[in-house]
Tab-separated table of C-alpha atoms in Angstrom:
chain	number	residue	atom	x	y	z
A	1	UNK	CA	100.652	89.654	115.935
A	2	UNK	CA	96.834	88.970	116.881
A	3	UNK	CA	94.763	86.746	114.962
A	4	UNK	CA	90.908	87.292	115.135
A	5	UNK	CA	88.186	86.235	112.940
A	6	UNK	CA	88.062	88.140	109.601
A	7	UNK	CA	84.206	88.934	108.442
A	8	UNK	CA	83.234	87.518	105.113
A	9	UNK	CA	84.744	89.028	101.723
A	10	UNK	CA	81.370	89.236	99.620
A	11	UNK	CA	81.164	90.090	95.920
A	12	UNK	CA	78.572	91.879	94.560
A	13	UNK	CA	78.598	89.582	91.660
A	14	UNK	CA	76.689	86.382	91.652
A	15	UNK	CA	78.998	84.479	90.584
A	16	UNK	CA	82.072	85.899	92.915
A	17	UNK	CA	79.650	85.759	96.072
A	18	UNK	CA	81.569	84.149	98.883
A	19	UNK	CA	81.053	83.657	102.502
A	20	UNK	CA	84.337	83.500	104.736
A	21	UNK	CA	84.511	82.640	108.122
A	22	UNK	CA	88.337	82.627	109.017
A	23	UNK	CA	89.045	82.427	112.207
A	24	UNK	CA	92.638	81.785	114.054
A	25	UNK	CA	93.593	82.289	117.908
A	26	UNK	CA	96.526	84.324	119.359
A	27	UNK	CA	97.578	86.640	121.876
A	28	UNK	CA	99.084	89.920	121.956
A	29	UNK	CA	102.629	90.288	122.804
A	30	UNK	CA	103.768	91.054	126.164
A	31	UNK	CA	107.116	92.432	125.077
A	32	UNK	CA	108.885	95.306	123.718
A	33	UNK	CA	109.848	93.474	120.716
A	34	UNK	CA	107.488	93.130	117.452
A	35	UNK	CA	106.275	89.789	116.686
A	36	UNK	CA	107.421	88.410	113.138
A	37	UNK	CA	104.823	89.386	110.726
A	38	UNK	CA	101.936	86.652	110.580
A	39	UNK	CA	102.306	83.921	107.332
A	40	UNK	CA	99.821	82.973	105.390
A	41	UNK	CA	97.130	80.862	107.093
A	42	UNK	CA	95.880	77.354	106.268
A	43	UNK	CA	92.615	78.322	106.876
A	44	UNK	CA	89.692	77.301	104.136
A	45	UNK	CA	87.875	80.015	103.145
A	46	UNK	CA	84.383	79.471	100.848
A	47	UNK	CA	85.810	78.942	97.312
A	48	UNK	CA	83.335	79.727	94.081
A	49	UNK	CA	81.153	77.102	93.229
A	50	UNK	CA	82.244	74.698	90.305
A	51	UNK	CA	78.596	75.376	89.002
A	52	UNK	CA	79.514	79.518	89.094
A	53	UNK	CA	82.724	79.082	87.886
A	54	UNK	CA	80.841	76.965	84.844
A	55	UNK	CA	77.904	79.752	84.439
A	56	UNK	CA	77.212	82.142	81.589
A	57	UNK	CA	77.572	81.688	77.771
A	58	UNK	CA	80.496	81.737	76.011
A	59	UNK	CA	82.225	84.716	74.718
A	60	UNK	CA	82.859	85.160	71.401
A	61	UNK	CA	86.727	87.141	70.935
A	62	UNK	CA	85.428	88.808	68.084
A	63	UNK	CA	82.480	90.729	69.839
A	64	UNK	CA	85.084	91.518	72.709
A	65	UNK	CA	87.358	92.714	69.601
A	66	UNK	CA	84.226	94.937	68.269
A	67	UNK	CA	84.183	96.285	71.481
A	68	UNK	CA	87.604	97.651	72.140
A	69	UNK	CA	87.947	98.884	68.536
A	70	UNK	CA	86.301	102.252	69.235
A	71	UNK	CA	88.911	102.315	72.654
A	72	UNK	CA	92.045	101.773	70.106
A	73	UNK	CA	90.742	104.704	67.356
A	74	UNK	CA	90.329	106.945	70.079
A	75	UNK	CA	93.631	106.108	71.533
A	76	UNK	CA	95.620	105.947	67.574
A	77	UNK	CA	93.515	109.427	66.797
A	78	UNK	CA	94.861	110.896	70.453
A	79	UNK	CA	98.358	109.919	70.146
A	80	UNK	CA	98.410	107.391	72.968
A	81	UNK	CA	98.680	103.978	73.897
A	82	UNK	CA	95.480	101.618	74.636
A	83	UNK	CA	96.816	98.195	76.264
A	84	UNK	CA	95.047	95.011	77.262
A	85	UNK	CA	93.645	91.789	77.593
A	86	UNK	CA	90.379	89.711	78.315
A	87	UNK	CA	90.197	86.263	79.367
A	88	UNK	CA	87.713	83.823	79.934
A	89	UNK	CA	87.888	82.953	83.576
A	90	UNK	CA	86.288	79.478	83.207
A	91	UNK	CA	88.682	78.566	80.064
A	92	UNK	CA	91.409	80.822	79.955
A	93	UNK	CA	90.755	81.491	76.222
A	94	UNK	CA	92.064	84.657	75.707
A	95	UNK	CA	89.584	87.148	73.863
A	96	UNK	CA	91.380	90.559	73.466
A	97	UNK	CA	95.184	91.052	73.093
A	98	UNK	CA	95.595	94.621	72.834
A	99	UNK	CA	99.813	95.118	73.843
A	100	UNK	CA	98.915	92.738	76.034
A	101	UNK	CA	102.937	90.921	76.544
A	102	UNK	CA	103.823	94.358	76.405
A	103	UNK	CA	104.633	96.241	79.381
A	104	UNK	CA	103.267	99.617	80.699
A	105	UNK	CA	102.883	102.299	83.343
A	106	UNK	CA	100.136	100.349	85.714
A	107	UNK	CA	99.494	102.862	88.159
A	108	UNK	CA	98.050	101.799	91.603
A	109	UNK	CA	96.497	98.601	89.680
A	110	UNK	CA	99.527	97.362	90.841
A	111	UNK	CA	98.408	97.572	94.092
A	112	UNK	CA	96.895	94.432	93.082
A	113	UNK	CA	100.645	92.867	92.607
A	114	UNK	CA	100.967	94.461	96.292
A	115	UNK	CA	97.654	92.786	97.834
A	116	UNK	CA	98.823	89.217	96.203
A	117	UNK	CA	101.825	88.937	97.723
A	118	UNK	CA	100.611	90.303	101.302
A	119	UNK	CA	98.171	87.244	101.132
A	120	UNK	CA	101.022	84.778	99.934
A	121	UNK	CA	102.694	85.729	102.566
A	122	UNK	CA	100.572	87.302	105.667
A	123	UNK	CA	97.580	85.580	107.590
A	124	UNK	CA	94.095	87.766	106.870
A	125	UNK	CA	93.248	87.108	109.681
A	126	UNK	CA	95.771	88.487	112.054
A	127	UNK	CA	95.954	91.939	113.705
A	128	UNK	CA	98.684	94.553	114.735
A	129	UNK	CA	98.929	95.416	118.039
A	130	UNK	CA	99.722	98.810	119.413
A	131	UNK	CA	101.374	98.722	122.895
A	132	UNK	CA	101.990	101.238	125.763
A	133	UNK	CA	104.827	99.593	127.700
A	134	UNK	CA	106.248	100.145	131.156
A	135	UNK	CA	110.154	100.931	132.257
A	136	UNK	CA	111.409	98.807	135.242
A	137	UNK	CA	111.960	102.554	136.422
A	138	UNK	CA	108.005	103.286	136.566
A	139	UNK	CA	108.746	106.464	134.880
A	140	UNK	CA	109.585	105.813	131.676
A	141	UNK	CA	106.679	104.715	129.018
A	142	UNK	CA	107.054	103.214	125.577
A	143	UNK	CA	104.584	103.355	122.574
A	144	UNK	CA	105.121	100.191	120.389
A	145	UNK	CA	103.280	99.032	117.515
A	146	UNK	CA	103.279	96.399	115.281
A	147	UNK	CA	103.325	98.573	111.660
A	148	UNK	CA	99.473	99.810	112.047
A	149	UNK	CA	99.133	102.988	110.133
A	150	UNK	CA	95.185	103.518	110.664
A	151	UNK	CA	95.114	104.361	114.253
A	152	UNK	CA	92.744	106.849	115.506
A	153	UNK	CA	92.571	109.906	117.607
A	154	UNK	CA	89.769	109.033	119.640
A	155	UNK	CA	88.237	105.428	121.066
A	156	UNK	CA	88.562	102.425	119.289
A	157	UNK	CA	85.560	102.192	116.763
A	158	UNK	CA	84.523	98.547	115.934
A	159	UNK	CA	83.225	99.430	112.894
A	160	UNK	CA	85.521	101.640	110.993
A	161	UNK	CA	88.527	99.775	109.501
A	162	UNK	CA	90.656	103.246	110.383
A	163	UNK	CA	90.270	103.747	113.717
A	164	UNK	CA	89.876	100.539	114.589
A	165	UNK	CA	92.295	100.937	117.417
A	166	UNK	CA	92.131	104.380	118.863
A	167	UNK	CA	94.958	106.170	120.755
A	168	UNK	CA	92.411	107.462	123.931
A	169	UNK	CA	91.097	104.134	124.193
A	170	UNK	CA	94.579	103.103	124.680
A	171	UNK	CA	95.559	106.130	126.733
A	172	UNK	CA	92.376	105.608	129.202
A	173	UNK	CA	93.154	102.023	129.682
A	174	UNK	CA	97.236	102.827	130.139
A	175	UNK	CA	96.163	105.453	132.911
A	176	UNK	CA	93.986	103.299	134.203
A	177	UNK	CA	97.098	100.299	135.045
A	178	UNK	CA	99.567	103.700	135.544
A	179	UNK	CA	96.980	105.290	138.243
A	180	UNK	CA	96.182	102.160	140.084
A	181	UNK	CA	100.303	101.999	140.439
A	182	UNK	CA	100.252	104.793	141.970
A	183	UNK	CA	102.124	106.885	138.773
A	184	UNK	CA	100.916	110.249	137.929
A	185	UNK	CA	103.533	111.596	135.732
A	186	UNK	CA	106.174	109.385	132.800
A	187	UNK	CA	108.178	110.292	130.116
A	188	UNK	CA	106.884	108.991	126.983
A	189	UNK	CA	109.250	107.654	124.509
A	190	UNK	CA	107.991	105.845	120.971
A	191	UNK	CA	108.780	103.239	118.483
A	192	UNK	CA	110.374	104.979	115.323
A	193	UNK	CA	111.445	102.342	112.816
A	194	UNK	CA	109.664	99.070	111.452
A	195	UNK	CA	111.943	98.359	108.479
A	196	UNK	CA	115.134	98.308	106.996
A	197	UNK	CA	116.039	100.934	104.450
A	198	UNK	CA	114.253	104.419	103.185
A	199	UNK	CA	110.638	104.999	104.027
A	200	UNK	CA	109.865	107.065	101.300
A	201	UNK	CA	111.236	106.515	97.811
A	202	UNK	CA	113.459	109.436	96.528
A	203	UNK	CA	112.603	108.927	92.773
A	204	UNK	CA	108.668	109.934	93.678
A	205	UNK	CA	109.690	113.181	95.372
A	206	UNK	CA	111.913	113.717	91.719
A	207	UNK	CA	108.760	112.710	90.199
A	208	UNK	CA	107.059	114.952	91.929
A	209	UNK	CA	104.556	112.684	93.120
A	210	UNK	CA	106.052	112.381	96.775
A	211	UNK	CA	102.860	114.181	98.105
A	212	UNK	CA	100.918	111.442	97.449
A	213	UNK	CA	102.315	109.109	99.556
A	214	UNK	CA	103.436	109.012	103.186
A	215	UNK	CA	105.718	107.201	105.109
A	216	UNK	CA	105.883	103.371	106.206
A	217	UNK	CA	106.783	102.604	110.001
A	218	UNK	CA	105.556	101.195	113.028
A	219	UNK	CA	102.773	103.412	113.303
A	220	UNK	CA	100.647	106.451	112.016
A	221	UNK	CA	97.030	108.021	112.100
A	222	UNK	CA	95.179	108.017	109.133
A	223	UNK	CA	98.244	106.837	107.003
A	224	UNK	CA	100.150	109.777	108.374
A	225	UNK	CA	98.036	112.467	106.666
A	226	UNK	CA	98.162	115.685	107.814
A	227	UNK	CA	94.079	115.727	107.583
A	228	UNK	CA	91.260	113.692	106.489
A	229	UNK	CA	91.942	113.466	102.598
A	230	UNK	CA	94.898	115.409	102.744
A	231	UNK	CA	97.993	114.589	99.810
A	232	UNK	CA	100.342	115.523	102.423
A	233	UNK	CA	102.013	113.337	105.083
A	234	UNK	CA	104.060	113.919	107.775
A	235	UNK	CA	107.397	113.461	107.729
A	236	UNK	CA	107.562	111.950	111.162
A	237	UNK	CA	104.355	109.861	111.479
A	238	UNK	CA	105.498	108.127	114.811
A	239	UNK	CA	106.431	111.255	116.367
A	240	UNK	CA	103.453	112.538	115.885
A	241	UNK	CA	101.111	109.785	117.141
A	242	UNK	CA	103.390	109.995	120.100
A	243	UNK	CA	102.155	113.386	120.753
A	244	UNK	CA	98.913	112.728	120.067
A	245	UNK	CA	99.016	109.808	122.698
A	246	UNK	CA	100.572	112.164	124.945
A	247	UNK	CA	98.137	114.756	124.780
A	248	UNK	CA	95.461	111.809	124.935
A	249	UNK	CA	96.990	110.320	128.269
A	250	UNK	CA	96.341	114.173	130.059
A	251	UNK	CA	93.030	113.654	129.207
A	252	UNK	CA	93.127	110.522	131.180
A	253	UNK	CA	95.092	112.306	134.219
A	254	UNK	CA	98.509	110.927	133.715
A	255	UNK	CA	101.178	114.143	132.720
A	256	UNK	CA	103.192	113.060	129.526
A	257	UNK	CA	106.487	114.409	128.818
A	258	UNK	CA	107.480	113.707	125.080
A	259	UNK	CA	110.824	112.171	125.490
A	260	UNK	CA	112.461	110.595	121.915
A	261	UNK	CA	112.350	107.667	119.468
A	262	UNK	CA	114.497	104.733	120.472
A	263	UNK	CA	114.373	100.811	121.576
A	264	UNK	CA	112.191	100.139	124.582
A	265	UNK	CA	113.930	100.212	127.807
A	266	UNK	CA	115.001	97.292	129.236
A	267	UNK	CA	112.643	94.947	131.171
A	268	UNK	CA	109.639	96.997	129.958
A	269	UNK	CA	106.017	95.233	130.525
A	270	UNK	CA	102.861	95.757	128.275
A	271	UNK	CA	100.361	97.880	130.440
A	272	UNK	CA	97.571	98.029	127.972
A	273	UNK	CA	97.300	97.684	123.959
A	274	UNK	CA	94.629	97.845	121.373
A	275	UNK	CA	93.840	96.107	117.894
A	276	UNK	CA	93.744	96.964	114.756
A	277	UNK	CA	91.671	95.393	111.832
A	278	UNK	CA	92.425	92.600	110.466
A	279	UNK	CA	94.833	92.784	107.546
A	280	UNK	CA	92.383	91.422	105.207
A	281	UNK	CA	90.104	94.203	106.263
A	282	UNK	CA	93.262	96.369	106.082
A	283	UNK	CA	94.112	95.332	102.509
A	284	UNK	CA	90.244	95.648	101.322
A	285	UNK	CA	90.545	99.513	102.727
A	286	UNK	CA	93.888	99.815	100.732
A	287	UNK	CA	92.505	98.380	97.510
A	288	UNK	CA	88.915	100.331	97.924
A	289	UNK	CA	90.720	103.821	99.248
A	290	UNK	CA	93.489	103.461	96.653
A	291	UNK	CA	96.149	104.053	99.191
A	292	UNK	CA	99.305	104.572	98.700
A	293	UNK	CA	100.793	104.111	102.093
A	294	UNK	CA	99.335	101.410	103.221
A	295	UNK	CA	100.213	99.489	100.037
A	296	UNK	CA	103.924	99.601	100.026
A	297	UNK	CA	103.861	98.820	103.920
A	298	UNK	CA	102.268	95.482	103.129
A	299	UNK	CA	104.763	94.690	100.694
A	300	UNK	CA	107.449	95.713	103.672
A	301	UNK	CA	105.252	92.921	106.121
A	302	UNK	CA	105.266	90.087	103.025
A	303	UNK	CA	108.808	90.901	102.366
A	304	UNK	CA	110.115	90.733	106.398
A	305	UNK	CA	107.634	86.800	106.156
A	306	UNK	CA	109.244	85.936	103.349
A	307	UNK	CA	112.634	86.370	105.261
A	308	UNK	CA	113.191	89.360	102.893
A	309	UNK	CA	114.915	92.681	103.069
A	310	UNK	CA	112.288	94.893	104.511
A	311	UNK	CA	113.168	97.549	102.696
A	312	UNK	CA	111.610	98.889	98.922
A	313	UNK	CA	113.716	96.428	96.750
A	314	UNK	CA	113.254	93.679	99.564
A	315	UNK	CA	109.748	94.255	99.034
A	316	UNK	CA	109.488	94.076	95.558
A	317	UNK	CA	111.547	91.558	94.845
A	318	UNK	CA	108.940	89.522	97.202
A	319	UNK	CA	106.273	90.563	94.813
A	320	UNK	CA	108.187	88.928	91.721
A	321	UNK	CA	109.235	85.717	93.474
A	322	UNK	CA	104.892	85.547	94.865
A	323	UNK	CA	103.865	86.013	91.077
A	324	UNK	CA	106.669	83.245	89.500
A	325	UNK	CA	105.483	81.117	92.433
A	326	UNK	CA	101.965	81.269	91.416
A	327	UNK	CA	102.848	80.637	87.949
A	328	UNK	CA	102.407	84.310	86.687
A	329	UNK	CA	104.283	85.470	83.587
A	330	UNK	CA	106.691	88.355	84.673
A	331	UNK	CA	108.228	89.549	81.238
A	332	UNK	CA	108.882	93.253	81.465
A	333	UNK	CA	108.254	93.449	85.040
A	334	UNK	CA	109.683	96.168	86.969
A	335	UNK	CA	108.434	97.478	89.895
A	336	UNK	CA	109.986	100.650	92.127
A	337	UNK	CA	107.349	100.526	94.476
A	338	UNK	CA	104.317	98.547	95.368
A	339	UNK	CA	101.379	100.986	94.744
A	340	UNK	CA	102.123	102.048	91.273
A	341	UNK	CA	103.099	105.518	92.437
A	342	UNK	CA	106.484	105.717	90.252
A	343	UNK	CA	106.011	106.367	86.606
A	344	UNK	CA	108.959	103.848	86.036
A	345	UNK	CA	106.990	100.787	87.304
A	346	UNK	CA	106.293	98.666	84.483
A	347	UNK	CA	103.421	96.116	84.404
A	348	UNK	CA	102.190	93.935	81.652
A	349	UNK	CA	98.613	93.115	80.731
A	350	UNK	CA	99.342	89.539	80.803
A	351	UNK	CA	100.857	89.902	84.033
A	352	UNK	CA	97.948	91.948	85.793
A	353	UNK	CA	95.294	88.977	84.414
A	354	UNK	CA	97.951	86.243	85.888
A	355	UNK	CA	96.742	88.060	89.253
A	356	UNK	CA	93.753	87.426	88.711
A	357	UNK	CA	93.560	83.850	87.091
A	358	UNK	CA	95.678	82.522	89.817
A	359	UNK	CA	93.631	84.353	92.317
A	360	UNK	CA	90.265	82.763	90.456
A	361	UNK	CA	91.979	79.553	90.686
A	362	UNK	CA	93.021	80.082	94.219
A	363	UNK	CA	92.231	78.015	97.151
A	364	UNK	CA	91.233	79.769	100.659
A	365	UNK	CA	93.220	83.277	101.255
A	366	UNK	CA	94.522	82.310	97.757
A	367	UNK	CA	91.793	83.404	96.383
A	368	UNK	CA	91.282	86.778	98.164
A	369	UNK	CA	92.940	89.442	95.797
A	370	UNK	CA	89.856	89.218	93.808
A	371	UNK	CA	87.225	89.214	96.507
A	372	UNK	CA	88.822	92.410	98.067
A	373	UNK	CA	88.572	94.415	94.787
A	374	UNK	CA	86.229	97.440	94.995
A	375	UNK	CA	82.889	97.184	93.053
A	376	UNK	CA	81.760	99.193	90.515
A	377	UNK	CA	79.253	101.899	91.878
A	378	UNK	CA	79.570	101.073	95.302
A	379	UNK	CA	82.909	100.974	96.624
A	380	UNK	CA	85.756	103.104	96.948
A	381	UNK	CA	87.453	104.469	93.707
A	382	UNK	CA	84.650	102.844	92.122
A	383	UNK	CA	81.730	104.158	93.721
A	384	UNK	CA	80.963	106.658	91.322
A	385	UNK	CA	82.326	104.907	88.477
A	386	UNK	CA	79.763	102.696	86.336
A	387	UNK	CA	76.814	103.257	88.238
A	388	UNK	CA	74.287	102.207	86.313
A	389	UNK	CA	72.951	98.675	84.691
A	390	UNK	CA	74.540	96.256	83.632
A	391	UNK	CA	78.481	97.492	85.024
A	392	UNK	CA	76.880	98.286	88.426
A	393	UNK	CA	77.668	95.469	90.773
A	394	UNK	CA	78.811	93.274	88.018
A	395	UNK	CA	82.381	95.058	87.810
A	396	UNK	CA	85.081	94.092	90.436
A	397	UNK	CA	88.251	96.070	89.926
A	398	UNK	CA	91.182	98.045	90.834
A	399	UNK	CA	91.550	101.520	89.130
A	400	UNK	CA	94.747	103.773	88.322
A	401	UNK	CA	95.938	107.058	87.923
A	402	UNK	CA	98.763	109.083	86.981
A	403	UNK	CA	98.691	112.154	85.002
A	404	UNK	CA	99.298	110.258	81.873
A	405	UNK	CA	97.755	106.630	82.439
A	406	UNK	CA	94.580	105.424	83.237
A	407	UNK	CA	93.991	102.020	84.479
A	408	UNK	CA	91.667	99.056	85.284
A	409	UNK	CA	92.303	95.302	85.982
A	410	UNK	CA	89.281	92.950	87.729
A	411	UNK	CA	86.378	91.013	86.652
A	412	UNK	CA	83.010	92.149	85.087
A	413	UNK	CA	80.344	89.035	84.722
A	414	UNK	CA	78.104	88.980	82.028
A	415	UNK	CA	74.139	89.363	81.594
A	416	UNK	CA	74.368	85.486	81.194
A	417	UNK	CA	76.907	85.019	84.463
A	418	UNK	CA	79.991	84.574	82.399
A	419	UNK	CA	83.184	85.603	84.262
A	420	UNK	CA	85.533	87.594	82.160
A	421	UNK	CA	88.811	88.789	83.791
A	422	UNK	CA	89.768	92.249	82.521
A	423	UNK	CA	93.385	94.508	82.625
A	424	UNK	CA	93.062	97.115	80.041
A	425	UNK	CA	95.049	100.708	80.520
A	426	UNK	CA	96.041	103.823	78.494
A	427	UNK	CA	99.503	105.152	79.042
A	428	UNK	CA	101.465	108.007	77.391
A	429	UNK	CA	98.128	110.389	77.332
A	430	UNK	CA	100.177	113.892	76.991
A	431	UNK	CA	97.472	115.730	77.266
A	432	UNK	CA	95.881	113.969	80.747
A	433	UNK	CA	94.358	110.422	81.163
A	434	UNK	CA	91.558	111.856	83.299
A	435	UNK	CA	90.116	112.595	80.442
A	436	UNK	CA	90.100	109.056	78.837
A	437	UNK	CA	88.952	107.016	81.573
A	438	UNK	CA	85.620	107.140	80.168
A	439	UNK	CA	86.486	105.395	76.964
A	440	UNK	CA	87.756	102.250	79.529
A	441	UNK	CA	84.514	102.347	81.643
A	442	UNK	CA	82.334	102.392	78.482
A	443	UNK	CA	84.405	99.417	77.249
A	444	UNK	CA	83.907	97.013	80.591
A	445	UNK	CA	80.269	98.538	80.499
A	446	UNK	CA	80.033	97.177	77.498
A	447	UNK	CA	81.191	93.412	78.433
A	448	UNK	CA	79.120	93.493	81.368
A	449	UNK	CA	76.440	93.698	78.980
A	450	UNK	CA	76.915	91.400	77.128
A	451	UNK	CA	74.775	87.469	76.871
């Protein structure tokens, strides 16, 4: 892995702004072999203020219970369930308890589960590498990469979190070391696993929510997506960015012959390799772009750190042992996957808040799930959510979806600067959650207005 400085992880809300200047040093590997995936860094990173943590008035629980009480009719006069709690961040006194011990369908807010235990485990601040490799034969070239699944097509753009390391930027400079060898012509073979086990859970394809989700690996454009915003994958995502860097080294002058999927060949040398964004940056994009993909194959990384199985169990089993670690209550908890995908994951309330609180509470990348949440009218799944005073800006959090839940756990701050820390959800909506969201925005709306 690469380490690199990770820009700052700002909240829009006063009291969550944050400056972070982490920086670690590294190098890229120089053989065929993936580095172990980076653990978490003892880097400080700016904490909140005692005096922000201490802002705001009060909240009294029984405005917070006048509040949700139009949320639960709706939900008793629908035939549904309404779930969740609200907690003082400064105190921890708990203000609603809606179900709250009680465990539901979480949908991707349990991505937020997902981003907590990459940053137990995983240094923000490191990169994956993508490698083109060279045979002892000189004809034989290898395309390695260390599990990034937002390369790009094109150059590497310094900007864009996908894309950050693009497959003609590493074709051009792989042509470039190939040419001045005196090699016009290789056989390209490719990196095909990452992990142990399945790279796609079976259940969501019985679900029939498999379309919504690619697979995890060593490497893929765009999350493997067929196109730009596409809910279908392909089913061999290193294959094809092996073609596409194929078709990408022509255009730098070197003829490509796709050969197969296997181990690097023996005494192969790194002739060029390009980085991606840093996997804080990389969870940020997960947690803003709600994706699927990318979610689980964090969990993979934190379980392979945490000496894990890399495979789904592996991975979720990491998750537990992160949240019992960190104190968390786990009652109920039972997790298929790591970005809420399955309809048989099964999240509390109190457990979603215990996220957060320990995240509040957190010390340097400890404290990062809740800085990389999406912001109410601005970011992500969010941005056209809440988009007007007082929820705009003031509400940090991660949403869900599945045909029958709707879901939200984050932070909203008050009109006085209070911090409350908010998991609510409906679940069981027969006739389509989509629908109901609205009742849940209103509600944090609501909070965020209040002195």
């Amino acid at each position: 892995m690469h380490r690199t400085s990770m820009g700052a992880i700002v909240s829009a809300s006063a009291a969550l702004v944050a400056t972070a200047a982490l920086i670690g040093a590294g190098c890229a590997p120089q053989t065929a072999t993936p580095a172990d995936a980076p653990t978490a860094s003892t880097l400080e990173a700016a904490t909140i203020s005692g005096d922000a943590k201490g802002a705001g008035n009060p909240v009294n629980a029984a405005d917070v219970e006048a509040l949700w009480a139009p949320v639960a009719a709706a939900a008793a006069e629908g035939g549904y369930t309404a779930w969740g709690t609200v907690v003082d961040a400064q105190t921890g006194e708990v203000l609603l308890d809606a179900q709250a011990s009680t465990a539901h369908t979480p949908a991707s807010t349990t991505k937020t589960l997902a981003a907590f235990s990459a940053l137990t485990h995983l240094d923000p601040t490191a990169t994956l590498t993508t490698s083109a490799l060279l045979g002892a034969d000189n004809q034989t070239l290898y395309l390695d990469s260390e599990g990034d699944l937002l390369l790009g097509i094109g150059t590497s753009d310094e900007v864009e979190v996908s894309g950050r390391a693009g497959l003609q930027t590493l074709a051009n400079d792989a042509a470039a070391a190939l040419t001045q060898r005196g090699i016009t012509a290789v056989t390209l073979n490719w990196r095909g696993t990452l992990f142990d086990g399945a790279s796609h859970l079976a259940s969501w394809d019985a679900q029939e929510v498999g379309s919504y989700e690619g697979h995890v690996g060593p490497m893929a454009i765009d999350a493997g997506r067929t196109y730009e915003g596409a809910n279908a994958f392909y089913s061999d995502a290193p294959g094809r960015v092996a073609q596409v860097f194929s078709q990408a080294l022509g255009a730098a002058g070197i003829t490509a012959a796709l050969g197969e999927a296997g181990d690097a060949p023996a005494g192969a040398g790194a002739l060029a390799s390009v980085s991606s964004a840093t996997m804080g940056e990389q969870l940020r994009w997960m947690l803003a772009h709600s994706d699927n993909t990318l979610a689980d194959q964090y969990c993979r990384f934190a379980a392979r750190a945490a000496g894990a199985p890399s495979t789904y169990e592996g991975a979720t089993d990491t998750v537990r042992s992160a949240l019992i670690a960190a104190g968390v209550p786990t009652d109920g908890l039972s997790l298929e996957d790591c970005s809420g995908l399955s309809s048989n994951d099964k999240i509390s309330a109190d457990t979603l808040v215990g996220v957060l609180k320990a995240s509040y509470a957190g010390q340097g990348t400890g404290a990062n799930t809740m800085r990389l949440l999406p912001w109410a009218g601005l970011v992500g799944t969010l941005s056209q959510r809440m988009t007007e005073e007082p929820a705009v800006g003031n509400v940090q959090a991660k949403t869900g979806a599945l045909q029958e839940v709707t879901s939200l756990s984050g932070s909203v701050l008050t009109q006085s600067g209070r911090v409350l820390l908010v998991s609510i959800g409906h679940d069981r909506v027969t006739d389509g959650a989509y629908a109901t969201r609205g009742r849940l925005d209103a509600f944090e709306e609501s909070l965020a207005g209040l002195n």
